[in-house]
Amino acid sequence: MSSEETAGGESPRRMVLDSEFTMPSFSLTGRVALVTGGGRGLGLGMALALAHAGADIALASRSADELERAAGMIRAIGREVLIVPTDVGDVAAVQKMVNQAAGHYGGLDILVNAAGINFRRPIDTFTEEDWDRIMAVNLKGAFFAAQAARPHMQQRGGGKIINVGSIIFELVVPNIALYAISKGGMRQMTRALSLEYAGDGICVNAIAPGRFWTKMTDAFFSVPELYDSAVSVIPMGRPGTPSDLAGATVLLASAASDYITGQTIFVDGGWLYNGGVKA
Ligand code: NAP
């Protein structure tokens, strides 16, 4: 790095002229993305968004049948896909997953940590085993995936890590204490990684979905009274769908976000700032 440059990019040490404006690309052509939790739901939606923008994809989760189905959807877009069945609660398996994806494609540019679980119960019913499992899947797996991805991204001259957080980054609702604690940790993890990886041109950001109707929330939304109560506090008047994450995903994976790091984009139909956070 010369004395005129700063970490994460060149600094000409002068005002950049209006005539020097360059439009960064949102295209992901030639990029490789690894998506955990990519077999279904929000992770699969994010993988499809990345593939539509041009990236080749590695998909990880535990269910090989879901990964096969998801892989077919990526191939239908015309992109390459690798499936890597993995339990992200196992650190050695996470390291193997990252190295396998990078080894297959000859590099890694984008990591999406979307694998997640939730146990919906009152605080006093949780066991030590529940604590260890939810922290291992939601927090530890994402941390060690980022750590394992760093050298591969360094070799590419930079990269993008996107952590799938939750609106629970900012608020809490009853009966999901362990989930809330794990996602709270993920928010600080995103900030901590962003500082230490910025010098390598690696941006680390989070997407925080509000309420989305997926397998994780199906039992909740299938009860009409709960659906009505949840939707009543969302200004957009509906739960989110995986397609609603596509724009934020491509932004945070592309050169268009090269000066954005440590941040969270809330994709919540306006719920967070609606004041009444019942539901
Ligand atoms: P989902 O349909 O249940 O999908 C979860 C994904 O994570 C699945 O692919 C699942 O596959 C994978 N997964 C779970 N445990 C895993 C493990 N130990 N190792 C590897 N993969 C694992 O739920 P979703 O709603 O799409 O959730 C995706 C992410 O969004 C999660 O991080 C969740 O916390 C977050 N989120 C969801 C909502 C919402 O309203 N739905 C809101 C905010 C945030 P296998 O079970 O086959 O392993």
Short mmCIF file of C-alpha atoms and ligand atoms in Angstrom, two decimals:
data_model
loop_
_atom_site.label_atom_id
_atom_site.label_comp_id
_atom_site.label_asym_id
_atom_site.label_seq_id
_atom_site.Cartn_x
_atom_site.Cartn_y
_atom_site.Cartn_z
CA MET A 1 0.00 0.00 0.00
CA SER A 2 1.53 3.39 -0.95
CA SER A 3 1.44 6.35 1.43
CA GLU A 4 -1.27 7.89 -0.78
CA GLU A 5 -3.60 4.90 -0.40
CA THR A 6 -5.89 3.92 2.43
CA ALA A 7 -7.06 0.49 3.49
CA GLY A 8 -9.81 -0.90 1.30
CA GLY A 9 -9.03 1.11 -1.82
CA GLU A 10 -7.03 3.84 -3.48
CA SER A 11 -7.15 7.38 -2.14
CA PRO A 12 -5.90 10.05 -4.54
CA ARG A 13 -5.65 12.54 -1.59
CA ARG A 14 -7.51 15.16 -3.55
CA MET A 15 -11.13 15.88 -4.36
CA VAL A 16 -12.38 13.52 -7.02
CA LEU A 17 -13.70 15.59 -9.93
CA ASP A 18 -17.33 15.48 -11.02
CA SER A 19 -16.11 14.31 -14.40
CA GLU A 20 -14.46 11.28 -12.78
CA PHE A 21 -17.76 9.71 -11.63
CA THR A 22 -17.85 6.01 -12.40
CA MET A 23 -20.99 3.90 -12.09
CA PRO A 24 -20.22 0.72 -10.14
CA SER A 25 -21.65 -2.51 -11.47
CA PHE A 26 -24.44 -4.52 -9.88
CA SER A 27 -23.48 -7.48 -12.08
CA LEU A 28 -22.12 -10.59 -10.39
CA THR A 29 -20.92 -12.26 -13.58
CA GLY A 30 -17.75 -14.22 -12.85
CA ARG A 31 -18.36 -14.21 -9.07
CA VAL A 32 -18.71 -17.26 -6.85
CA ALA A 33 -21.15 -17.26 -3.92
CA LEU A 34 -21.57 -19.74 -1.07
CA VAL A 35 -25.00 -19.63 0.60
CA THR A 36 -25.67 -21.52 3.83
CA GLY A 37 -29.32 -22.32 4.46
CA GLY A 38 -29.58 -22.31 0.66
CA GLY A 39 -31.87 -25.32 0.39
CA ARG A 40 -35.13 -23.44 0.96
CA GLY A 41 -36.75 -20.26 2.18
CA LEU A 42 -34.84 -17.02 2.48
CA GLY A 43 -31.40 -18.54 1.82
CA LEU A 44 -32.65 -20.12 -1.40
CA GLY A 45 -34.27 -16.82 -2.43
CA MET A 46 -30.94 -15.04 -1.88
CA ALA A 47 -29.09 -17.71 -3.87
CA LEU A 48 -31.55 -17.31 -6.75
CA ALA A 49 -31.07 -13.53 -6.65
CA LEU A 50 -27.28 -13.93 -6.81
CA ALA A 51 -27.62 -16.41 -9.68
CA HIS A 52 -29.94 -14.06 -11.60
CA ALA A 53 -27.27 -11.36 -11.18
CA GLY A 54 -24.69 -13.69 -12.73
CA ALA A 55 -22.95 -15.55 -9.88
CA ASP A 56 -22.17 -19.25 -9.75
CA ILE A 57 -23.43 -20.77 -6.53
CA ALA A 58 -22.49 -23.27 -3.80
CA LEU A 59 -25.43 -24.26 -1.59
CA ALA A 60 -25.19 -25.69 1.92
CA SER A 61 -27.70 -27.04 4.44
CA ARG A 62 -28.33 -30.44 6.04
CA SER A 63 -31.12 -31.73 3.73
CA ALA A 64 -29.56 -33.19 0.57
CA ASP A 65 -32.99 -33.54 -1.10
CA GLU A 66 -33.76 -29.85 -0.63
CA LEU A 67 -30.30 -28.93 -1.91
CA GLU A 68 -30.90 -31.02 -5.05
CA ARG A 69 -34.22 -29.29 -5.68
CA ALA A 70 -32.65 -25.86 -5.10
CA ALA A 71 -29.73 -26.75 -7.40
CA GLY A 72 -32.20 -27.49 -10.18
CA MET A 73 -33.66 -24.00 -9.78
CA ILE A 74 -30.17 -22.43 -10.05
CA ARG A 75 -29.33 -24.49 -13.13
CA ALA A 76 -32.60 -23.37 -14.74
CA ILE A 77 -31.27 -19.79 -14.52
CA GLY A 78 -28.18 -20.93 -16.43
CA ARG A 79 -25.66 -20.74 -13.59
CA GLU A 80 -23.37 -23.41 -12.21
CA VAL A 81 -24.19 -24.92 -8.85
CA LEU A 82 -22.40 -27.10 -6.29
CA ILE A 83 -24.19 -28.64 -3.32
CA VAL A 84 -22.30 -29.10 -0.06
CA PRO A 85 -24.44 -30.88 2.57
CA THR A 86 -23.23 -29.43 5.88
CA ASP A 87 -24.29 -28.97 9.50
CA VAL A 88 -23.08 -25.44 10.20
CA GLY A 89 -23.17 -26.14 13.94
CA ASP A 90 -19.96 -28.16 13.42
CA VAL A 91 -16.92 -25.90 13.00
CA ALA A 92 -14.76 -28.49 11.24
CA ALA A 93 -17.62 -29.14 8.78
CA VAL A 94 -17.99 -25.39 8.19
CA GLN A 95 -14.31 -25.02 7.34
CA LYS A 96 -14.56 -28.00 5.00
CA MET A 97 -17.67 -26.50 3.36
CA VAL A 98 -15.92 -23.19 2.62
CA ASN A 99 -12.76 -24.84 1.30
CA GLN A 100 -14.76 -27.27 -0.83
CA ALA A 101 -16.75 -24.46 -2.45
CA ALA A 102 -13.66 -22.33 -3.07
CA GLY A 103 -11.68 -25.35 -4.29
CA HIS A 104 -14.41 -26.37 -6.74
CA TYR A 105 -14.69 -22.95 -8.34
CA GLY A 106 -11.08 -21.82 -7.88
CA GLY A 107 -12.07 -19.00 -5.51
CA LEU A 108 -14.80 -17.44 -3.42
CA ASP A 109 -16.18 -13.89 -3.63
CA ILE A 110 -19.44 -13.91 -1.66
CA LEU A 111 -20.52 -15.69 1.53
CA VAL A 112 -24.15 -15.57 2.69
CA ASN A 113 -24.77 -16.87 6.21
CA ALA A 114 -28.50 -17.64 6.05
CA ALA A 115 -28.70 -20.96 7.93
CA GLY A 116 -30.73 -20.46 11.08
CA ILE A 117 -33.04 -22.10 13.59
CA ASN A 118 -35.51 -20.83 16.17
CA PHE A 119 -37.04 -22.43 19.25
CA ARG A 120 -40.28 -20.69 20.18
CA ARG A 121 -40.77 -21.27 23.92
CA PRO A 122 -40.85 -19.38 27.25
CA ILE A 123 -37.46 -18.62 28.81
CA ASP A 124 -37.82 -20.99 31.76
CA THR A 125 -38.24 -24.05 29.51
CA PHE A 126 -34.89 -23.68 27.73
CA THR A 127 -32.12 -26.18 28.47
CA GLU A 128 -28.36 -25.89 28.17
CA GLU A 129 -28.61 -28.13 25.11
CA ASP A 130 -31.07 -25.67 23.48
CA TRP A 131 -28.67 -22.80 24.21
CA ASP A 132 -25.67 -24.64 22.74
CA ARG A 133 -27.54 -25.70 19.60
CA ILE A 134 -29.02 -22.33 18.68
CA MET A 135 -25.76 -20.48 19.33
CA ALA A 136 -23.83 -23.10 17.32
CA VAL A 137 -26.08 -22.85 14.25
CA ASN A 138 -27.03 -19.15 14.26
CA LEU A 139 -23.80 -17.59 15.55
CA LYS A 140 -20.78 -19.89 15.74
CA GLY A 141 -21.32 -21.37 12.27
CA ALA A 142 -21.57 -17.92 10.68
CA PHE A 143 -18.45 -16.67 12.49
CA PHE A 144 -16.28 -19.60 11.47
CA ALA A 145 -17.60 -19.55 7.91
CA ALA A 146 -16.50 -15.89 7.65
CA GLN A 147 -13.12 -16.72 9.17
CA ALA A 148 -12.61 -19.60 6.71
CA ALA A 149 -13.75 -17.47 3.76
CA ARG A 150 -11.30 -14.64 4.45
CA PRO A 151 -8.14 -16.16 2.90
CA HIS A 152 -10.06 -17.09 -0.25
CA MET A 153 -11.43 -13.55 -0.52
CA GLN A 154 -7.97 -12.09 0.12
CA GLN A 155 -6.72 -14.06 -2.89
CA ARG A 156 -9.46 -12.43 -5.01
CA GLY A 157 -8.56 -8.95 -3.75
CA GLY A 158 -11.78 -8.57 -1.75
CA GLY A 159 -15.15 -10.08 -1.06
CA LYS A 160 -18.61 -9.74 0.43
CA ILE A 161 -20.00 -11.38 3.54
CA ILE A 162 -23.75 -11.06 4.15
CA ASN A 163 -25.14 -12.23 7.48
CA VAL A 164 -28.87 -12.90 7.66
CA GLY A 165 -29.89 -11.28 10.91
CA SER A 166 -33.41 -10.36 11.90
CA ILE A 167 -35.56 -7.44 12.90
CA ILE A 168 -34.72 -8.93 16.31
CA PHE A 169 -31.42 -7.00 15.92
CA GLU A 170 -33.48 -4.03 17.17
CA LEU A 171 -36.47 -5.36 19.10
CA VAL A 172 -37.54 -8.38 21.11
CA VAL A 173 -40.82 -10.26 21.22
CA PRO A 174 -41.72 -12.90 23.84
CA ASN A 175 -40.88 -16.60 23.58
CA ILE A 176 -37.82 -16.38 21.30
CA ALA A 177 -35.15 -15.42 23.84
CA LEU A 178 -32.38 -17.72 22.61
CA TYR A 179 -33.01 -16.71 18.99
CA ALA A 180 -32.91 -13.03 19.98
CA ILE A 181 -29.66 -13.51 21.89
CA SER A 182 -28.04 -15.33 18.96
CA LYS A 183 -29.11 -12.67 16.46
CA GLY A 184 -27.97 -9.90 18.82
CA GLY A 185 -24.56 -11.57 18.79
CA MET A 186 -24.67 -11.70 15.01
CA ARG A 187 -25.15 -7.95 14.84
CA GLN A 188 -21.99 -7.28 16.85
CA MET A 189 -20.20 -10.01 14.91
CA THR A 190 -21.04 -8.17 11.68
CA ARG A 191 -19.58 -4.95 13.05
CA ALA A 192 -16.46 -6.63 14.48
CA LEU A 193 -15.70 -8.53 11.24
CA SER A 194 -16.27 -5.39 9.18
CA LEU A 195 -13.50 -3.52 11.02
CA GLU A 196 -10.89 -6.24 10.82
CA TYR A 197 -11.61 -7.32 7.23
CA ALA A 198 -11.97 -3.85 5.66
CA GLY A 199 -8.26 -3.62 4.89
CA ASP A 200 -8.62 -6.64 2.61
CA GLY A 201 -11.50 -5.04 0.69
CA ILE A 202 -13.94 -7.45 2.34
CA CYS A 203 -17.29 -5.86 3.18
CA VAL A 204 -19.31 -7.46 5.98
CA ASN A 205 -22.96 -6.46 6.25
CA ALA A 206 -26.26 -7.87 7.45
CA ILE A 207 -29.77 -8.11 6.07
CA ALA A 208 -32.43 -8.06 8.77
CA PRO A 209 -35.74 -9.51 7.57
CA GLY A 210 -38.94 -8.62 9.38
CA ARG A 211 -41.73 -11.21 9.19
CA PHE A 212 -41.47 -13.63 6.27
CA TRP A 213 -43.71 -16.67 5.76
CA THR A 214 -41.30 -19.61 5.38
CA LYS A 215 -41.03 -23.09 6.88
CA MET A 216 -39.55 -21.45 9.98
CA THR A 217 -42.68 -19.35 10.55
CA ASP A 218 -45.30 -21.57 8.88
CA ALA A 219 -46.84 -22.82 12.14
CA PHE A 220 -47.24 -19.18 13.24
CA PHE A 221 -48.67 -17.71 10.03
CA SER A 222 -51.00 -20.70 9.50
CA VAL A 223 -53.05 -19.58 12.53
CA PRO A 224 -55.39 -16.90 11.10
CA GLU A 225 -55.48 -14.85 14.32
CA LEU A 226 -51.67 -14.80 14.51
CA TYR A 227 -51.39 -13.89 10.82
CA ASP A 228 -53.84 -11.00 11.26
CA SER A 229 -52.12 -9.78 14.41
CA ALA A 230 -48.64 -9.91 12.81
CA VAL A 231 -49.71 -8.21 9.60
CA SER A 232 -51.65 -5.52 11.46
CA VAL A 233 -48.37 -3.93 12.62
CA ILE A 234 -46.60 -4.14 9.24
CA PRO A 235 -47.27 -0.88 7.35
CA MET A 236 -46.92 -2.67 3.99
CA GLY A 237 -49.81 -4.92 5.11
CA ARG A 238 -48.29 -8.31 4.29
CA PRO A 239 -45.48 -10.68 5.32
CA GLY A 240 -42.33 -10.62 3.18
CA THR A 241 -41.49 -13.17 0.50
CA PRO A 242 -38.02 -14.42 -0.51
CA SER A 243 -38.15 -12.14 -3.57
CA ASP A 244 -38.28 -9.14 -1.24
CA LEU A 245 -34.66 -9.83 -0.19
CA ALA A 246 -33.32 -9.93 -3.76
CA GLY A 247 -32.51 -6.23 -4.13
CA ALA A 248 -30.64 -5.88 -0.83
CA THR A 249 -28.80 -9.15 -1.50
CA VAL A 250 -27.50 -8.13 -4.92
CA LEU A 251 -26.58 -4.67 -3.65
CA LEU A 252 -24.52 -6.04 -0.75
CA ALA A 253 -22.90 -8.71 -2.96
CA SER A 254 -21.87 -6.35 -5.77
CA ALA A 255 -19.34 -3.59 -6.40
CA ALA A 256 -22.20 -1.14 -5.87
CA SER A 257 -21.66 -1.56 -2.10
CA ASP A 258 -17.85 -1.42 -2.01
CA TYR A 259 -17.86 1.47 0.54
CA ILE A 260 -20.62 -0.01 2.74
CA THR A 261 -19.50 -2.23 5.61
CA GLY A 262 -20.66 -3.08 9.13
CA GLN A 263 -24.21 -2.08 8.22
CA THR A 264 -27.63 -3.67 8.43
CA ILE A 265 -30.39 -3.28 5.85
CA PHE A 266 -33.80 -3.91 7.43
CA VAL A 267 -36.25 -5.48 4.98
CA ASP A 268 -39.41 -5.41 7.04
CA GLY A 269 -42.24 -3.64 5.18
CA GLY A 270 -41.87 -0.77 7.67
CA TRP A 271 -42.49 -2.81 10.83
CA LEU A 272 -39.46 -1.56 12.82
CA TYR A 273 -40.50 2.07 12.88
CA ASN A 274 -44.20 1.46 13.32
CA GLY A 275 -44.07 2.08 17.06
CA GLY A 276 -46.48 -0.64 18.13
CA VAL A 277 -44.36 -3.76 17.94
CA LYS A 278 -47.02 -6.17 19.17
CA ALA A 279 -47.41 -9.56 17.46
P1 NAP B 1 -36.20 -21.99 6.93
O1 NAP B 1 -37.12 -22.12 5.79
O2 NAP B 1 -36.40 -22.86 8.12
O3 NAP B 1 -34.72 -22.19 6.36
C1 NAP B 1 -33.62 -22.36 7.20
C2 NAP B 1 -32.46 -22.89 6.38
O4 NAP B 1 -31.34 -23.09 7.27
C3 NAP B 1 -32.77 -24.23 5.75
O5 NAP B 1 -32.14 -24.34 4.50
C4 NAP B 1 -32.16 -25.21 6.73
O6 NAP B 1 -31.85 -26.44 6.10
C5 NAP B 1 -30.90 -24.44 7.12
N1 NAP B 1 -30.34 -24.92 8.38
C6 NAP B 1 -30.95 -25.03 9.59
N2 NAP B 1 -30.12 -25.58 10.47
C7 NAP B 1 -28.96 -25.84 9.81
C8 NAP B 1 -27.72 -26.43 10.17
N3 NAP B 1 -27.48 -26.87 11.41
N4 NAP B 1 -26.75 -26.54 9.23
C9 NAP B 1 -26.96 -26.11 7.96
N5 NAP B 1 -28.12 -25.55 7.56
C10 NAP B 1 -29.10 -25.41 8.48
O7 NAP B 1 -36.18 -20.51 7.50
P2 NAP B 1 -36.02 -19.08 6.81
O8 NAP B 1 -37.13 -18.25 7.27
O9 NAP B 1 -35.75 -19.22 5.36
O10 NAP B 1 -34.71 -18.58 7.57
C11 NAP B 1 -33.50 -18.23 6.90
C12 NAP B 1 -32.76 -17.22 7.75
O11 NAP B 1 -33.56 -16.05 7.85
C13 NAP B 1 -32.50 -17.68 9.19
O12 NAP B 1 -31.22 -17.25 9.59
C14 NAP B 1 -33.57 -16.94 9.98
O13 NAP B 1 -33.17 -16.72 11.30
C15 NAP B 1 -33.67 -15.66 9.19
N6 NAP B 1 -34.91 -14.91 9.41
C16 NAP B 1 -36.11 -15.42 9.05
C17 NAP B 1 -37.25 -14.66 9.28
C18 NAP B 1 -38.63 -15.13 8.89
O14 NAP B 1 -39.61 -14.44 9.22
N7 NAP B 1 -38.78 -16.26 8.22
C19 NAP B 1 -37.16 -13.39 9.86
C20 NAP B 1 -35.93 -12.92 10.20
C21 NAP B 1 -34.79 -13.68 9.97
P3 NAP B 1 -31.78 -27.84 6.90
O15 NAP B 1 -32.85 -27.82 7.96
O16 NAP B 1 -31.98 -28.84 5.84
O17 NAP B 1 -30.40 -27.90 7.47
#
